[in-house]
Each structure stands twice: as C-alpha cells, then as structure tokens.
C-alpha cells in the first residue's frame, strides 16, 4: 500500500513536469530577449520612453520566469535583500555627490552618463525588490 | 473608432473578470484587460505608462494572482454512500480498490500541498449538492462511483485526468457542479 501511494505521488509529479516542460522550454528561449529588452529600456531611458522603473520591472520578469520554470527556492533572498539595501544607499549617495559637490557644474559632459547610471541603479533596485516580493509570497508566506 | 472599440472591450473584459466563476480564467481576463489598457495608453501617447502597465498589469500581477491561487489550500472532500446508512471507514482505509480511490485523492492533494478534509455522510447526494460547500463529492451507489467536482475549484481538471488514466477498470464518472453553469450542464443526481 505504501509503495503504491508513493508511486501515485510520483505519477502526479511526473504529469505536472510533463505539462510544465513546454512552458520551461519556451521561457528558456525568451530569457535573452527579456534581458536585452530590459537593458535597452534602462540604457535609453533618459531620452526615449521607459527608464529605470520600467526596465527594472522587465528585469524582474526575468527572475520571475525562473521562478515559474524551476519552482525551487534556490535564490538566496537574504543576499538579494542586502544587495537591494546597498543599492538604495548608493541611490542616495550618488546624486548627493554629483549634485551637491558641484560636479554637475564642473563637468557638464558627465550628465548623460550620470543619468544612465542612475537609471541603472533604479532598475536594479526595482528588479530585486519585485523579485523579493514574489519569492517571499511564493515560498514563505503561510496559509 | 479604435478608441471606442478598445474602451468597449475593456468594459466587457472587466465585467467578465468580475463575473467569471473559475478564478484562474478570471485572472486571465484581467490580464487581457491590462494588455488592452496598456495599448490604450500607447494610443493616448503615453508610452512610458504603457510599458509599466504591460509589465506590471499583465505580467507580474497575473503571476502573483496565479501563485495566490496555488495556495488555495483546504480541499474539502465529501463521501456519500446511500447504500449503507452508516459509512464504514474500513472499506476506505483498508486496501480495496475503491478505498484506494480515496487514498489516491489524498496523495494527489499531498503532491499539490493541498489539505484534504474528508467528510463522510449518509445524506443523499442531492442534499450535499445543494449545500454547495464541498470542492469534491464522491458518490457511490453499488459499484458505480461518481465524482462531482465544484467548478470554482480548478483542481478538478487535473484530478479528472489522473483518475481517468488510472481507474479505467472501475466505473468512475467525473462530473461538475456549482459555479456559473455556462460551461456545461450541472450534474443531476438520479433519484434512487
């Protein structure tokens, strides 16, 4: 009886994986395109539509596609959380230095690299934040 | 013209999302609603907002809702047998083929982290159907086993596949009830 029930469980999981294979292969194919699109939107955010937040949300979709495919809790959420805090600190420090230390006036040609860098920081922060939200919801929150 | 078409379809999709019984389908309607909303933003020359809406509305929110639906955990199963006024647990627990069926459902629930809640009752099946509280009703008369699943719980589709595959030798019928009946007729119990 016991062996039979474990067999049944195996069968159930087997069917699940069979139906998920299609999704995982397609998502695997989409991976690089999502990444390139996200980076493009962040990189060109300062003069075309999009920007840090939108690009970051697309990059978050990259992590979340992984969540759909693998469904394993192998992302170290604590590390991601600390990284996000660090990015937030950087997000406050960089404009502080750039604007209040007067670099903006001294080197006007640095303005566009500065905007791109800030967009990049915002994008990373949004991506990590949304990833944490969904991972926490998916794996940790109780019934 | 395009504008009114899009606005109208948004209204229709919003109503569909509200009044659809099976939640998984409602989530997909909501996702399409977001997609059209995003296109409308683009039409109104707000591409920035359109990108955000497309990613958040139809991507992340849909994913979050679907994950939430996976956590829809307590699965209430009702076992009725009118042949015996008192149901004997023994047939279910010990290894008869019919008892295996209940065990199978328990294993199925275990594999999906659902919490099965088994109720045994000698009530006629029509009364149980009317109460509408159970996600799954196993009804047995003689050799014939009918499994009636609530339409609002999407798990029944997967379970039907499993049971039809494994129990071809038993007379197992899978039926639906509850929810909005536009997806097919409700199961009507035979009077016996």
Tab-separated table of C-alpha atoms in Angstrom:
chain	number	residue	atom	x	y	z
A	1	UNK	CA	0.000	0.000	0.000
A	2	UNK	CA	2.779	2.381	0.949
A	3	UNK	CA	4.807	1.763	-2.171
A	4	UNK	CA	1.696	2.191	-4.256
A	5	UNK	CA	0.871	5.571	-2.753
A	6	UNK	CA	4.417	6.829	-3.277
A	7	UNK	CA	4.126	5.642	-6.870
A	8	UNK	CA	0.967	7.657	-7.240
A	9	UNK	CA	2.664	10.755	-5.898
A	10	UNK	CA	5.462	10.200	-8.367
A	11	UNK	CA	2.963	9.854	-11.185
A	12	UNK	CA	1.241	13.062	-10.190
A	13	UNK	CA	4.507	14.981	-10.124
A	14	UNK	CA	5.527	13.359	-13.396
A	15	UNK	CA	2.396	14.615	-15.111
A	16	UNK	CA	2.982	18.046	-13.690
A	17	UNK	CA	6.534	18.178	-15.026
A	18	UNK	CA	5.406	16.908	-18.434
A	19	UNK	CA	2.932	19.746	-18.778
A	20	UNK	CA	5.450	22.245	-17.484
A	21	UNK	CA	8.167	21.227	-19.910
A	22	UNK	CA	6.616	23.212	-22.751
A	23	UNK	CA	6.479	26.342	-20.614
A	24	UNK	CA	10.030	25.934	-19.368
A	25	UNK	CA	11.489	25.446	-22.846
A	26	UNK	CA	9.644	28.462	-24.220
A	27	UNK	CA	10.620	30.600	-21.259
A	28	UNK	CA	14.227	29.485	-21.714
A	29	UNK	CA	14.080	30.693	-25.301
A	30	UNK	CA	12.630	34.017	-24.187
A	31	UNK	CA	15.263	34.620	-21.489
A	32	UNK	CA	17.865	36.520	-23.568
A	33	UNK	CA	15.204	38.614	-25.286
A	34	UNK	CA	13.706	39.699	-21.990
A	35	UNK	CA	17.164	40.576	-20.698
A	36	UNK	CA	18.120	42.569	-23.797
A	37	UNK	CA	14.800	44.414	-23.812
A	38	UNK	CA	15.151	45.307	-20.152
A	39	UNK	CA	18.699	46.556	-20.562
A	40	UNK	CA	17.722	48.501	-23.684
A	41	UNK	CA	14.901	50.259	-21.841
A	42	UNK	CA	17.144	51.131	-18.906
A	43	UNK	CA	20.005	52.260	-21.120
A	44	UNK	CA	17.869	54.503	-23.336
A	45	UNK	CA	15.604	55.636	-20.546
A	46	UNK	CA	16.885	59.184	-20.464
A	47	UNK	CA	15.758	60.137	-23.943
A	48	UNK	CA	13.230	57.528	-25.094
A	49	UNK	CA	10.162	56.180	-23.291
A	50	UNK	CA	10.954	53.886	-20.436
A	51	UNK	CA	13.512	54.261	-17.747
A	52	UNK	CA	14.706	52.721	-14.558
A	53	UNK	CA	11.379	51.596	-13.201
A	54	UNK	CA	10.009	50.080	-16.404
A	55	UNK	CA	13.279	48.402	-17.309
A	56	UNK	CA	13.608	47.147	-13.747
A	57	UNK	CA	10.152	45.612	-13.892
A	58	UNK	CA	11.116	43.823	-17.095
A	59	UNK	CA	14.317	42.570	-15.475
A	60	UNK	CA	12.190	41.348	-12.578
A	61	UNK	CA	10.184	39.348	-15.097
A	62	UNK	CA	13.471	37.615	-15.907
A	63	UNK	CA	13.864	36.386	-12.339
A	64	UNK	CA	10.199	35.524	-12.099
A	65	UNK	CA	10.325	33.489	-15.290
A	66	UNK	CA	12.924	31.456	-13.447
A	67	UNK	CA	10.501	31.160	-10.549
A	68	UNK	CA	7.855	29.719	-12.889
A	69	UNK	CA	10.239	27.312	-14.560
A	70	UNK	CA	12.316	25.943	-11.725
A	71	UNK	CA	9.917	26.434	-8.810
A	72	UNK	CA	12.782	25.890	-6.466
A	73	UNK	CA	13.764	28.110	-3.643
A	74	UNK	CA	17.421	28.366	-4.623
A	75	UNK	CA	17.656	32.143	-4.649
A	76	UNK	CA	19.268	33.499	-1.523
A	77	UNK	CA	16.649	36.030	-0.545
A	78	UNK	CA	18.727	37.463	2.288
A	79	UNK	CA	21.601	38.205	-0.044
A	80	UNK	CA	19.243	39.827	-2.543
A	81	UNK	CA	17.691	41.842	0.252
A	82	UNK	CA	21.077	43.146	1.412
A	83	UNK	CA	22.061	43.938	-2.164
A	84	UNK	CA	18.869	45.926	-2.536
A	85	UNK	CA	19.632	47.897	0.630
A	86	UNK	CA	23.123	48.607	-0.661
A	87	UNK	CA	21.682	49.832	-3.973
A	88	UNK	CA	19.300	52.090	-2.087
A	89	UNK	CA	22.211	53.623	-0.161
A	90	UNK	CA	24.104	54.109	-3.430
A	91	UNK	CA	20.987	55.688	-4.897
A	92	UNK	CA	21.090	58.336	-2.176
A	93	UNK	CA	24.867	58.838	-2.169
A	94	UNK	CA	25.487	59.217	-5.914
A	95	UNK	CA	23.151	62.195	-6.512
A	96	UNK	CA	24.440	63.682	-3.256
A	97	UNK	CA	27.965	63.646	-4.562
A	98	UNK	CA	27.105	64.580	-8.111
A	99	UNK	CA	24.788	67.486	-7.443
A	100	UNK	CA	25.813	68.913	-4.094
A	101	UNK	CA	29.566	68.545	-4.593
A	102	UNK	CA	29.178	70.627	-7.725
A	103	UNK	CA	30.361	68.021	-10.241
A	104	UNK	CA	27.339	68.829	-12.367
A	105	UNK	CA	28.623	72.374	-12.891
A	106	UNK	CA	32.252	71.393	-13.369
A	107	UNK	CA	31.734	68.595	-15.886
A	108	UNK	CA	28.534	69.165	-17.907
A	109	UNK	CA	29.528	66.322	-20.269
A	110	UNK	CA	29.046	63.858	-17.403
A	111	UNK	CA	25.316	64.499	-17.305
A	112	UNK	CA	24.251	61.687	-19.643
A	113	UNK	CA	26.488	59.009	-18.087
A	114	UNK	CA	25.140	60.129	-14.724
A	115	UNK	CA	21.525	59.724	-15.886
A	116	UNK	CA	22.257	56.294	-17.328
A	117	UNK	CA	23.972	55.202	-14.141
A	118	UNK	CA	21.078	56.409	-12.006
A	119	UNK	CA	18.586	54.643	-14.247
A	120	UNK	CA	20.650	51.509	-13.950
A	121	UNK	CA	20.646	51.734	-10.144
A	122	UNK	CA	16.897	52.310	-10.036
A	123	UNK	CA	16.330	49.451	-12.450
A	124	UNK	CA	18.367	47.025	-10.379
A	125	UNK	CA	16.641	48.102	-7.199
A	126	UNK	CA	13.163	47.682	-8.690
A	127	UNK	CA	14.064	44.322	-10.206
A	128	UNK	CA	15.418	42.962	-6.927
A	129	UNK	CA	12.540	44.418	-4.933
A	130	UNK	CA	9.849	42.857	-7.116
A	131	UNK	CA	11.713	39.566	-7.149
A	132	UNK	CA	11.811	39.557	-3.355
A	133	UNK	CA	8.097	40.310	-3.176
A	134	UNK	CA	7.133	37.399	-5.380
A	135	UNK	CA	9.644	34.954	-3.891
A	136	UNK	CA	8.545	35.758	-0.376
A	137	UNK	CA	4.933	35.383	-1.382
A	138	UNK	CA	5.598	32.170	-3.237
A	139	UNK	CA	7.713	30.359	-0.692
A	140	UNK	CA	7.472	31.834	2.768
A	141	UNK	CA	4.033	33.178	3.462
A	142	UNK	CA	1.937	30.696	5.372
A	143	UNK	CA	-1.585	29.601	4.714
B	1	UNK	CA	-13.344	54.376	-33.729
B	2	UNK	CA	-10.394	52.303	-32.488
B	3	UNK	CA	-10.624	54.155	-29.228
B	4	UNK	CA	-14.255	53.224	-28.630
B	5	UNK	CA	-13.620	49.652	-29.659
B	6	UNK	CA	-10.805	49.382	-27.132
B	7	UNK	CA	-12.738	51.121	-24.378
B	8	UNK	CA	-15.740	48.875	-25.013
B	9	UNK	CA	-13.664	45.726	-24.942
B	10	UNK	CA	-12.068	46.916	-21.706
B	11	UNK	CA	-15.508	47.279	-20.167
B	12	UNK	CA	-16.520	43.825	-21.364
B	13	UNK	CA	-13.332	42.252	-20.053
B	14	UNK	CA	-13.676	43.981	-16.701
B	15	UNK	CA	-17.210	42.605	-16.317
B	16	UNK	CA	-16.044	39.163	-17.417
B	17	UNK	CA	-13.243	39.236	-14.870
B	18	UNK	CA	-15.738	40.145	-12.166
B	19	UNK	CA	-18.433	37.620	-13.004
B	20	UNK	CA	-16.422	34.585	-14.034
B	21	UNK	CA	-16.652	31.729	-11.575
B	22	UNK	CA	-13.406	29.811	-12.091
B	23	UNK	CA	-10.773	32.114	-10.684
B	24	UNK	CA	-7.985	31.082	-12.991
B	25	UNK	CA	-9.993	32.153	-16.020
B	26	UNK	CA	-10.919	35.424	-14.295
B	27	UNK	CA	-7.226	36.156	-13.751
B	28	UNK	CA	-6.542	35.660	-17.446
B	29	UNK	CA	-9.393	38.009	-18.338
B	30	UNK	CA	-7.866	40.569	-16.013
B	31	UNK	CA	-4.523	40.093	-17.696
B	32	UNK	CA	-6.021	40.751	-21.128
B	33	UNK	CA	-7.793	43.781	-19.676
B	34	UNK	CA	-4.407	45.137	-18.593
B	35	UNK	CA	-2.929	44.479	-22.003
B	36	UNK	CA	-5.673	46.446	-23.747
B	37	UNK	CA	-5.311	49.167	-21.135
B	38	UNK	CA	-1.626	49.350	-21.961
B	39	UNK	CA	-2.389	49.635	-25.680
B	40	UNK	CA	-4.810	52.428	-24.906
B	41	UNK	CA	-2.096	54.306	-23.028
B	42	UNK	CA	0.059	53.967	-26.113
B	43	UNK	CA	-2.815	55.286	-28.208
B	44	UNK	CA	-3.036	58.320	-25.928
B	45	UNK	CA	0.702	58.873	-26.441
B	46	UNK	CA	1.910	57.810	-23.036
B	47	UNK	CA	4.388	55.070	-23.961
B	48	UNK	CA	6.102	55.328	-20.592
B	49	UNK	CA	2.972	54.360	-18.708
B	50	UNK	CA	2.146	51.797	-21.360
B	51	UNK	CA	5.357	49.879	-20.731
B	52	UNK	CA	4.826	49.959	-16.983
B	53	UNK	CA	1.227	48.779	-17.355
B	54	UNK	CA	2.172	45.984	-19.734
B	55	UNK	CA	4.869	44.649	-17.439
B	56	UNK	CA	3.127	45.102	-14.119
B	57	UNK	CA	-0.507	44.614	-15.077
B	58	UNK	CA	-0.336	41.675	-17.388
B	59	UNK	CA	2.927	40.179	-16.204
B	60	UNK	CA	3.649	40.449	-12.528
B	61	UNK	CA	0.114	40.867	-11.216
B	62	UNK	CA	-1.072	37.828	-13.151
B	63	UNK	CA	1.810	35.821	-11.786
B	64	UNK	CA	1.056	36.952	-8.244
B	65	UNK	CA	-2.610	36.034	-8.548
B	66	UNK	CA	-1.796	32.642	-10.013
B	67	UNK	CA	0.642	31.985	-7.180
B	68	UNK	CA	-2.046	33.007	-4.727
B	69	UNK	CA	-4.458	30.553	-6.349
B	70	UNK	CA	-1.920	27.789	-5.842
B	71	UNK	CA	-2.134	28.489	-2.148
B	72	UNK	CA	-5.868	27.860	-2.139
B	73	UNK	CA	-5.238	25.031	0.205
B	74	UNK	CA	-8.011	23.369	2.109
B	75	UNK	CA	-9.699	20.909	-0.199
B	76	UNK	CA	-12.938	19.616	1.156
B	77	UNK	CA	-13.975	16.148	0.021
B	78	UNK	CA	-17.357	14.676	0.847
B	79	UNK	CA	-18.005	10.961	0.615
B	80	UNK	CA	-21.610	9.847	0.317
B	81	UNK	CA	-22.939	6.344	0.104
B	82	UNK	CA	-26.670	5.848	0.256
B	83	UNK	CA	-26.438	2.055	0.291
B	84	UNK	CA	-25.198	1.970	3.818
B	85	UNK	CA	-26.841	4.264	6.337
B	86	UNK	CA	-23.666	4.253	8.357
B	87	UNK	CA	-20.485	4.561	6.375
B	88	UNK	CA	-17.793	2.117	7.326
B	89	UNK	CA	-14.361	3.593	7.380
B	90	UNK	CA	-12.859	0.200	6.927
B	91	UNK	CA	-13.523	-0.069	3.248
B	92	UNK	CA	-11.777	3.209	2.695
B	93	UNK	CA	-8.806	2.634	4.912
B	94	UNK	CA	-8.153	-0.991	4.066
B	95	UNK	CA	-6.928	-1.871	0.647
B	96	UNK	CA	-9.932	-2.436	-1.534
B	97	UNK	CA	-9.784	-0.918	-4.967
B	98	UNK	CA	-12.498	1.564	-4.135
B	99	UNK	CA	-10.775	2.531	-0.937
B	100	UNK	CA	-7.668	3.131	-2.981
B	101	UNK	CA	-9.507	5.844	-4.833
B	102	UNK	CA	-9.869	7.926	-1.697
B	103	UNK	CA	-6.234	7.292	-0.896
B	104	UNK	CA	-5.349	8.359	-4.403
B	105	UNK	CA	-7.127	11.648	-3.901
B	106	UNK	CA	-5.290	12.126	-0.632
B	107	UNK	CA	-1.972	11.511	-2.364
B	108	UNK	CA	-2.951	13.886	-5.127
B	109	UNK	CA	-3.661	16.525	-2.511
B	110	UNK	CA	-0.336	15.802	-0.833
B	111	UNK	CA	1.581	16.247	-4.084
B	112	UNK	CA	-0.002	19.672	-4.549
B	113	UNK	CA	0.282	20.732	-0.923
B	114	UNK	CA	-3.472	20.802	-0.551
B	115	UNK	CA	-5.053	19.911	2.731
B	116	UNK	CA	-7.767	17.321	2.196
B	117	UNK	CA	-10.683	17.498	4.538
B	118	UNK	CA	-12.713	14.297	4.328
B	119	UNK	CA	-16.334	14.225	5.373
B	120	UNK	CA	-18.385	11.030	5.391
B	121	UNK	CA	-22.112	11.330	5.235
B	122	UNK	CA	-25.125	9.060	4.681
B	123	UNK	CA	-27.125	12.016	3.298
B	124	UNK	CA	-28.485	11.688	-0.252
B	125	UNK	CA	-26.222	13.312	-2.802
B	126	UNK	CA	-28.779	15.906	-3.894
B	127	UNK	CA	-28.754	17.435	-0.415
B	128	UNK	CA	-24.980	17.579	-0.393
B	129	UNK	CA	-25.015	19.167	-3.836
B	130	UNK	CA	-27.438	21.800	-2.680
B	131	UNK	CA	-25.280	22.843	0.233
B	132	UNK	CA	-22.516	23.532	-2.290
B	133	UNK	CA	-19.817	23.689	0.311
B	134	UNK	CA	-17.592	20.876	-0.869
B	135	UNK	CA	-14.931	21.001	-3.514
B	136	UNK	CA	-15.316	17.364	-4.366
B	137	UNK	CA	-18.101	14.879	-3.749
B	138	UNK	CA	-17.543	11.163	-4.094
B	139	UNK	CA	-20.861	9.468	-4.568
B	140	UNK	CA	-21.167	5.719	-4.589
B	141	UNK	CA	-24.169	3.579	-5.391
B	142	UNK	CA	-23.353	-0.095	-5.595
B	143	UNK	CA	-20.410	-0.443	-7.942
B	144	UNK	CA	-20.826	2.895	-9.599
B	145	UNK	CA	-18.686	5.747	-8.353
B	146	UNK	CA	-19.407	9.283	-9.397
B	147	UNK	CA	-17.001	12.082	-8.614
B	148	UNK	CA	-18.546	15.508	-8.704
B	149	UNK	CA	-16.212	18.465	-8.599
B	150	UNK	CA	-17.019	22.069	-7.900
B	151	UNK	CA	-16.382	24.194	-10.965
B	152	UNK	CA	-14.976	27.019	-8.937
B	153	UNK	CA	-12.044	24.915	-7.882
B	154	UNK	CA	-9.679	24.427	-10.771
B	155	UNK	CA	-8.010	21.355	-9.238
B	156	UNK	CA	-10.795	19.135	-10.596
B	157	UNK	CA	-9.414	19.328	-14.151
B	158	UNK	CA	-6.083	17.851	-13.121
B	159	UNK	CA	-7.747	15.290	-10.881
B	160	UNK	CA	-10.036	14.175	-13.682
B	161	UNK	CA	-7.057	13.468	-15.912
B	162	UNK	CA	-5.354	11.421	-13.232
B	163	UNK	CA	-8.423	9.404	-12.306
B	164	UNK	CA	-9.444	8.655	-15.864
B	165	UNK	CA	-5.916	7.460	-16.594
B	166	UNK	CA	-5.581	5.248	-13.549
B	167	UNK	CA	-9.045	3.853	-12.949
B	168	UNK	CA	-10.292	2.645	-16.272
B	169	UNK	CA	-11.368	-0.663	-14.727
B	170	UNK	CA	-13.623	0.938	-12.134
B	171	UNK	CA	-16.713	2.734	-13.267
B	172	UNK	CA	-15.640	6.232	-12.368
B	173	UNK	CA	-17.600	9.148	-13.718
B	174	UNK	CA	-16.333	12.678	-13.316
B	175	UNK	CA	-18.968	15.395	-13.266
B	176	UNK	CA	-19.127	19.091	-12.414
B	177	UNK	CA	-21.458	21.219	-10.402
B	178	UNK	CA	-21.733	24.712	-8.944
B	179	UNK	CA	-20.231	27.927	-10.210
B	180	UNK	CA	-21.800	29.525	-13.227
B	181	UNK	CA	-23.357	26.852	-15.363
B	182	UNK	CA	-22.466	28.421	-18.691
B	183	UNK	CA	-19.592	25.962	-19.017
B	184	UNK	CA	-21.885	22.958	-19.315
B	185	UNK	CA	-24.743	21.324	-17.527
B	186	UNK	CA	-24.716	20.610	-13.843
B	187	UNK	CA	-24.730	17.073	-12.654
B	188	UNK	CA	-28.236	15.909	-11.797
B	189	UNK	CA	-28.363	13.042	-9.332
B	190	UNK	CA	-30.614	10.136	-10.219
B	191	UNK	CA	-33.318	9.509	-7.704
B	192	UNK	CA	-32.900	6.122	-6.124
